[in-house]
PDB file of C-alpha atoms in Angstrom:
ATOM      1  CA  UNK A   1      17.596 -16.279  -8.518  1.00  0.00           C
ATOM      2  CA  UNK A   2      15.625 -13.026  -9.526  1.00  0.00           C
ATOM      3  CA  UNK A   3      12.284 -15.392 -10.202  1.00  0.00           C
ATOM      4  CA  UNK A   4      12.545 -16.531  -6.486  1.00  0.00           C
ATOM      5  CA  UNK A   5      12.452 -12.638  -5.760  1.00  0.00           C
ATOM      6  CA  UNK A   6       8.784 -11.855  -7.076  1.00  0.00           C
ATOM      7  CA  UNK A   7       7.267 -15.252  -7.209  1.00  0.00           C
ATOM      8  CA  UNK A   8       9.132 -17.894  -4.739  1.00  0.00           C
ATOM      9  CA  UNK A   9       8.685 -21.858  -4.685  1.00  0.00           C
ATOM     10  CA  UNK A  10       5.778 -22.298  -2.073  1.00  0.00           C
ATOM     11  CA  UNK A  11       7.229 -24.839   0.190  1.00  0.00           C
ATOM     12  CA  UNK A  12       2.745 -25.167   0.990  1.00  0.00           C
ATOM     13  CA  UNK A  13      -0.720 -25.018   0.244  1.00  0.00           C
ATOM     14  CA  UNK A  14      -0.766 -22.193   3.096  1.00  0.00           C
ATOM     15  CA  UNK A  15       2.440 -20.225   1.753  1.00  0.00           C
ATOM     16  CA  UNK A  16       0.924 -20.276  -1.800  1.00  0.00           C
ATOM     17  CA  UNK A  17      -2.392 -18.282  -0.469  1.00  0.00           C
ATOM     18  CA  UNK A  18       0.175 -16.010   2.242  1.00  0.00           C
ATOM     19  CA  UNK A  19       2.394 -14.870  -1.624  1.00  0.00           C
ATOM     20  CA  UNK A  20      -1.207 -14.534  -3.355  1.00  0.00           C
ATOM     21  CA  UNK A  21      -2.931 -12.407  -0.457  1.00  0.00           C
ATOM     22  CA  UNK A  22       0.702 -10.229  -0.278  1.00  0.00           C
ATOM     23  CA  UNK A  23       0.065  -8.966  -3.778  1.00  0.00           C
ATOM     24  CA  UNK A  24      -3.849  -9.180  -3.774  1.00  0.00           C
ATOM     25  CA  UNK A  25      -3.456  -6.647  -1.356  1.00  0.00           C
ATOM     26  CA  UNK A  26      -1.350  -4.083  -2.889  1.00  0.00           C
ATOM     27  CA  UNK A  27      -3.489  -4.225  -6.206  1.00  0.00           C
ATOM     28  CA  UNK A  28      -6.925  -4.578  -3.963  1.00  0.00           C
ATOM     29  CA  UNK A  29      -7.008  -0.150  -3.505  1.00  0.00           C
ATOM     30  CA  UNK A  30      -6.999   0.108  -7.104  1.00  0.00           C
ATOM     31  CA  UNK A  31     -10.954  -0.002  -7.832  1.00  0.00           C
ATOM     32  CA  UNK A  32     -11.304   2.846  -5.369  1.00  0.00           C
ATOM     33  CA  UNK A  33      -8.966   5.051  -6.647  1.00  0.00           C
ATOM     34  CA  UNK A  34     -10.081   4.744 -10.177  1.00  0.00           C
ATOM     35  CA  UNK A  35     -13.569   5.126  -8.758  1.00  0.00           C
ATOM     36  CA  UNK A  36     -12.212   8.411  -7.200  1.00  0.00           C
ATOM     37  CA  UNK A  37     -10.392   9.665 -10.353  1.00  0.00           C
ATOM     38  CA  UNK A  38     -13.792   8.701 -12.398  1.00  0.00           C
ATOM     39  CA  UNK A  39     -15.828  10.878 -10.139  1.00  0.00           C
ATOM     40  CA  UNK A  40     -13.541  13.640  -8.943  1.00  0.00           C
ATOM     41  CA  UNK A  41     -14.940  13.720  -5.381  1.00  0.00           C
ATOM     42  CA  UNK A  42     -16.163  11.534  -2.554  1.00  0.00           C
ATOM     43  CA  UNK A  43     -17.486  11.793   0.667  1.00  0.00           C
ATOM     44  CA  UNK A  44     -15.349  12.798   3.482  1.00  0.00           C
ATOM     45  CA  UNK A  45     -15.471   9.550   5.863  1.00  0.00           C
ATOM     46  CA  UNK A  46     -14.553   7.680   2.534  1.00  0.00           C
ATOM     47  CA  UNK A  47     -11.772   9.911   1.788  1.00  0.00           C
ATOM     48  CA  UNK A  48     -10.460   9.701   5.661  1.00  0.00           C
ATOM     49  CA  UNK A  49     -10.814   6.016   5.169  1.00  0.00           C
ATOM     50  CA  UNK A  50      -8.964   5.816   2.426  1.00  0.00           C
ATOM     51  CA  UNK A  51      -5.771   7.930   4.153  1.00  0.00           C
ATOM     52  CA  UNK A  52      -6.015   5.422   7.381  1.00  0.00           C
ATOM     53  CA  UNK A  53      -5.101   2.776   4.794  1.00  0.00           C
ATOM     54  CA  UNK A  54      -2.324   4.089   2.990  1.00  0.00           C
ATOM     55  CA  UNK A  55      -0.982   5.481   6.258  1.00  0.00           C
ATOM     56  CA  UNK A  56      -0.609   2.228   7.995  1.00  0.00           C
ATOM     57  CA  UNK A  57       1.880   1.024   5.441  1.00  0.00           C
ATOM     58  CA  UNK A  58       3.921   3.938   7.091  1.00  0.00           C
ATOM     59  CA  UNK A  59       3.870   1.468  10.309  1.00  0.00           C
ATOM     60  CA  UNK A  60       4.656  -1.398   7.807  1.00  0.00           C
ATOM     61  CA  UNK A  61       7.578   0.504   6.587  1.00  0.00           C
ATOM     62  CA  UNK A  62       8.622   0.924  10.153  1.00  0.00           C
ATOM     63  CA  UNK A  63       8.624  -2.666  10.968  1.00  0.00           C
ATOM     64  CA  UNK A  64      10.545  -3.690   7.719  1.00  0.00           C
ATOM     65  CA  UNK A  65      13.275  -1.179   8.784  1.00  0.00           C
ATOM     66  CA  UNK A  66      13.361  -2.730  12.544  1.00  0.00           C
ATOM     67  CA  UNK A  67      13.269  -6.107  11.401  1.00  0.00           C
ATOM     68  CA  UNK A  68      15.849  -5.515   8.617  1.00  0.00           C
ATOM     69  CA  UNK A  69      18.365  -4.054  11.292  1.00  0.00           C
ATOM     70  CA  UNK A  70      17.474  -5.995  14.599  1.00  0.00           C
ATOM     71  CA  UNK A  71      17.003  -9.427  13.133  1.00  0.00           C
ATOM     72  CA  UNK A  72      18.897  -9.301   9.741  1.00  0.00           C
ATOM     73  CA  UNK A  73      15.500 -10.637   8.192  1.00  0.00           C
ATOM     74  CA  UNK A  74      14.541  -9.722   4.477  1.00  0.00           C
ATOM     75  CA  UNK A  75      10.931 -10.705   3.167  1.00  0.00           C
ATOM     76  CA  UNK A  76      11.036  -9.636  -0.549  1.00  0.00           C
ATOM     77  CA  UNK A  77       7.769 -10.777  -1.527  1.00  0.00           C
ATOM     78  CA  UNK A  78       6.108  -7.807   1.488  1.00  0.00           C
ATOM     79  CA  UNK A  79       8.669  -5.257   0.324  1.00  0.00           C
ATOM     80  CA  UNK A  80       7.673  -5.466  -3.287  1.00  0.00           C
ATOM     81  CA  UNK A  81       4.147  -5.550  -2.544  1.00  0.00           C
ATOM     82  CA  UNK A  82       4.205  -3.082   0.441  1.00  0.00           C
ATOM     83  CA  UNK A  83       6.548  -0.704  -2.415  1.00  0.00           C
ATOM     84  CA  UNK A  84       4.219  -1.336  -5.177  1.00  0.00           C
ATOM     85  CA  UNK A  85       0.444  -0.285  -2.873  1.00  0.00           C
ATOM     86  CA  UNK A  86       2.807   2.879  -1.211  1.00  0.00           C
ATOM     87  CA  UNK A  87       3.167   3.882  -5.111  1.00  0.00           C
ATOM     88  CA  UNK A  88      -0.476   3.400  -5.697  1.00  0.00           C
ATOM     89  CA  UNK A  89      -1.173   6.154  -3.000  1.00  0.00           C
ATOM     90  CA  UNK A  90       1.096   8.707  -3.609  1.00  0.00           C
ATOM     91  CA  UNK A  91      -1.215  10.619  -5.999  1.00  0.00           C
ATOM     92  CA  UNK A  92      -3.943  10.115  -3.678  1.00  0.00           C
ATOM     93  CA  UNK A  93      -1.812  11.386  -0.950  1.00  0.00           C
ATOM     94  CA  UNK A  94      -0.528  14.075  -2.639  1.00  0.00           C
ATOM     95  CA  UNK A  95      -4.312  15.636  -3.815  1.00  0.00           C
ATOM     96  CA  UNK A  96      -5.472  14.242   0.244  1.00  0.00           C
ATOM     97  CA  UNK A  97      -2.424  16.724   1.812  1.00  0.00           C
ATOM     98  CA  UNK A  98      -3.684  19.507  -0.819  1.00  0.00           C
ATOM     99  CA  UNK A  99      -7.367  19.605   0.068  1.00  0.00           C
ATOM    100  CA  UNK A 100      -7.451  18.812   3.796  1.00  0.00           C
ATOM    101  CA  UNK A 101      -4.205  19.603   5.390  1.00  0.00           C
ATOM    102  CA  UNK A 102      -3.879  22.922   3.731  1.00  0.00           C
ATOM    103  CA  UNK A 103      -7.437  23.319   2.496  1.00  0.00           C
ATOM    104  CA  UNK A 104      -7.649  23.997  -1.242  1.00  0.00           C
ATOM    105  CA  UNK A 105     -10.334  24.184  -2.594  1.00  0.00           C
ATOM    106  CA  UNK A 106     -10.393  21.303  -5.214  1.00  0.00           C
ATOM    107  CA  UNK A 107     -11.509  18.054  -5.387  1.00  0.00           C
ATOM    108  CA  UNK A 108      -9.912  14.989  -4.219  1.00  0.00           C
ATOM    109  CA  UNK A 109      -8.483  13.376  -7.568  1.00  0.00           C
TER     110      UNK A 109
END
Protein backbone atom coordinates (compact mmCIF):
# COMPACT_ATOMS: atom_id res chain seq x y z
CA UNK A 1 0.00 0.00 0.00
CA UNK A 2 1.07 3.75 -0.52
CA UNK A 3 0.71 4.31 3.58
CA UNK A 4 3.36 1.49 4.02
CA UNK A 5 5.53 3.76 1.61
CA UNK A 6 5.96 6.93 3.98
CA UNK A 7 5.04 5.54 7.31
CA UNK A 8 5.49 1.50 7.49
CA UNK A 9 4.15 -0.94 10.35
CA UNK A 10 7.21 -1.03 12.82
CA UNK A 11 7.66 -4.67 13.27
CA UNK A 12 9.75 -2.90 16.93
CA UNK A 13 10.35 -0.56 19.52
CA UNK A 14 13.90 -0.12 17.71
CA UNK A 15 12.43 0.17 14.01
CA UNK A 16 9.88 2.78 15.29
CA UNK A 17 12.93 5.20 16.56
CA UNK A 18 15.25 3.95 13.08
CA UNK A 19 11.63 5.52 10.72
CA UNK A 20 11.51 8.56 13.32
CA UNK A 21 15.40 9.41 13.25
CA UNK A 22 15.16 8.83 9.06
CA UNK A 23 12.88 11.82 8.82
CA UNK A 24 14.13 13.77 11.98
CA UNK A 25 17.05 14.01 10.02
CA UNK A 26 16.02 15.39 6.79
CA UNK A 27 13.85 18.15 8.60
CA UNK A 28 16.80 18.59 11.44
CA UNK A 29 18.95 21.36 8.69
CA UNK A 30 15.96 23.39 8.59
CA UNK A 31 16.64 25.81 11.73
CA UNK A 32 19.98 26.62 10.14
CA UNK A 33 18.94 27.51 6.96
CA UNK A 34 16.18 29.72 8.09
CA UNK A 35 18.73 31.11 10.52
CA UNK A 36 20.88 31.78 7.35
CA UNK A 37 18.05 33.27 5.21
CA UNK A 38 17.08 35.50 8.49
CA UNK A 39 20.56 36.88 8.64
CA UNK A 40 21.87 36.88 5.10
CA UNK A 41 25.43 35.85 6.06
CA UNK A 42 27.42 33.58 8.33
CA UNK A 43 30.73 32.80 9.13
CA UNK A 44 32.80 30.87 6.78
CA UNK A 45 33.62 27.54 8.89
CA UNK A 46 29.73 27.51 9.43
CA UNK A 47 29.01 27.90 5.88
CA UNK A 48 31.80 25.06 4.92
CA UNK A 49 30.06 23.04 7.54
CA UNK A 50 27.01 23.33 6.30
CA UNK A 51 28.22 22.14 2.45
CA UNK A 52 30.09 18.93 4.17
CA UNK A 53 26.54 18.01 5.19
CA UNK A 54 24.56 18.33 2.25
CA UNK A 55 27.44 16.86 0.26
CA UNK A 56 27.53 13.59 2.00
CA UNK A 57 24.03 12.77 0.89
CA UNK A 58 25.88 12.77 -2.56
CA UNK A 59 27.69 9.49 -1.02
CA UNK A 60 24.17 8.44 0.24
CA UNK A 61 22.87 8.78 -3.20
CA UNK A 62 25.73 6.66 -4.35
CA UNK A 63 25.03 3.84 -2.09
CA UNK A 64 21.19 3.80 -2.86
CA UNK A 65 22.15 3.47 -6.58
CA UNK A 66 24.74 0.44 -5.74
CA UNK A 67 22.48 -1.17 -3.50
CA UNK A 68 19.45 -0.72 -5.82
CA UNK A 69 21.45 -2.47 -8.74
CA UNK A 70 23.83 -5.00 -6.89
CA UNK A 71 21.40 -6.28 -4.32
CA UNK A 72 17.90 -5.46 -5.79
CA UNK A 73 17.21 -3.74 -2.29
CA UNK A 74 14.71 -0.69 -2.06
CA UNK A 75 14.44 1.26 1.38
CA UNK A 76 11.64 3.84 0.70
CA UNK A 77 11.47 5.33 3.97
CA UNK A 78 15.77 6.64 3.31
CA UNK A 79 14.89 7.58 -0.27
CA UNK A 80 12.06 9.84 0.71
CA UNK A 81 13.87 11.28 3.47
CA UNK A 82 17.36 11.36 1.80
CA UNK A 83 15.04 13.17 -1.46
CA UNK A 84 13.23 15.42 0.79
CA UNK A 85 16.89 16.96 3.00
CA UNK A 86 18.74 16.95 -0.87
CA UNK A 87 15.67 19.44 -1.70
CA UNK A 88 16.22 21.37 1.43
CA UNK A 89 19.84 22.19 0.17
CA UNK A 90 19.53 23.00 -3.19
CA UNK A 91 19.02 26.75 -2.57
CA UNK A 92 21.74 26.67 -0.19
CA UNK A 93 23.84 24.97 -2.70
CA UNK A 94 23.00 26.95 -5.36
CA UNK A 95 23.89 30.63 -3.40
CA UNK A 96 27.22 28.22 -1.70
CA UNK A 97 28.49 27.44 -5.67
CA UNK A 98 27.75 31.33 -6.40
CA UNK A 99 29.80 32.91 -3.64
CA UNK A 100 32.71 30.50 -3.14
CA UNK A 101 33.28 28.47 -6.19
CA UNK A 102 33.04 31.37 -8.51
CA UNK A 103 33.35 34.18 -5.99
CA UNK A 104 30.48 36.68 -6.18
CA UNK A 105 30.31 38.93 -4.20
CA UNK A 106 26.97 38.39 -2.27
CA UNK A 107 25.94 36.91 0.66
CA UNK A 108 25.21 33.40 1.34
CA UNK A 109 21.22 33.29 1.33
Amino acid sequence: STQSTWAPEPSDFLDMFWIFSEYLESVAILPQLYMLQRTGACETLTVHYLASLGGYRFFYIVNWIYRFYVDGSRNWISWVAGTVQTLLYTDFFYHYFRVIVLKKRETII
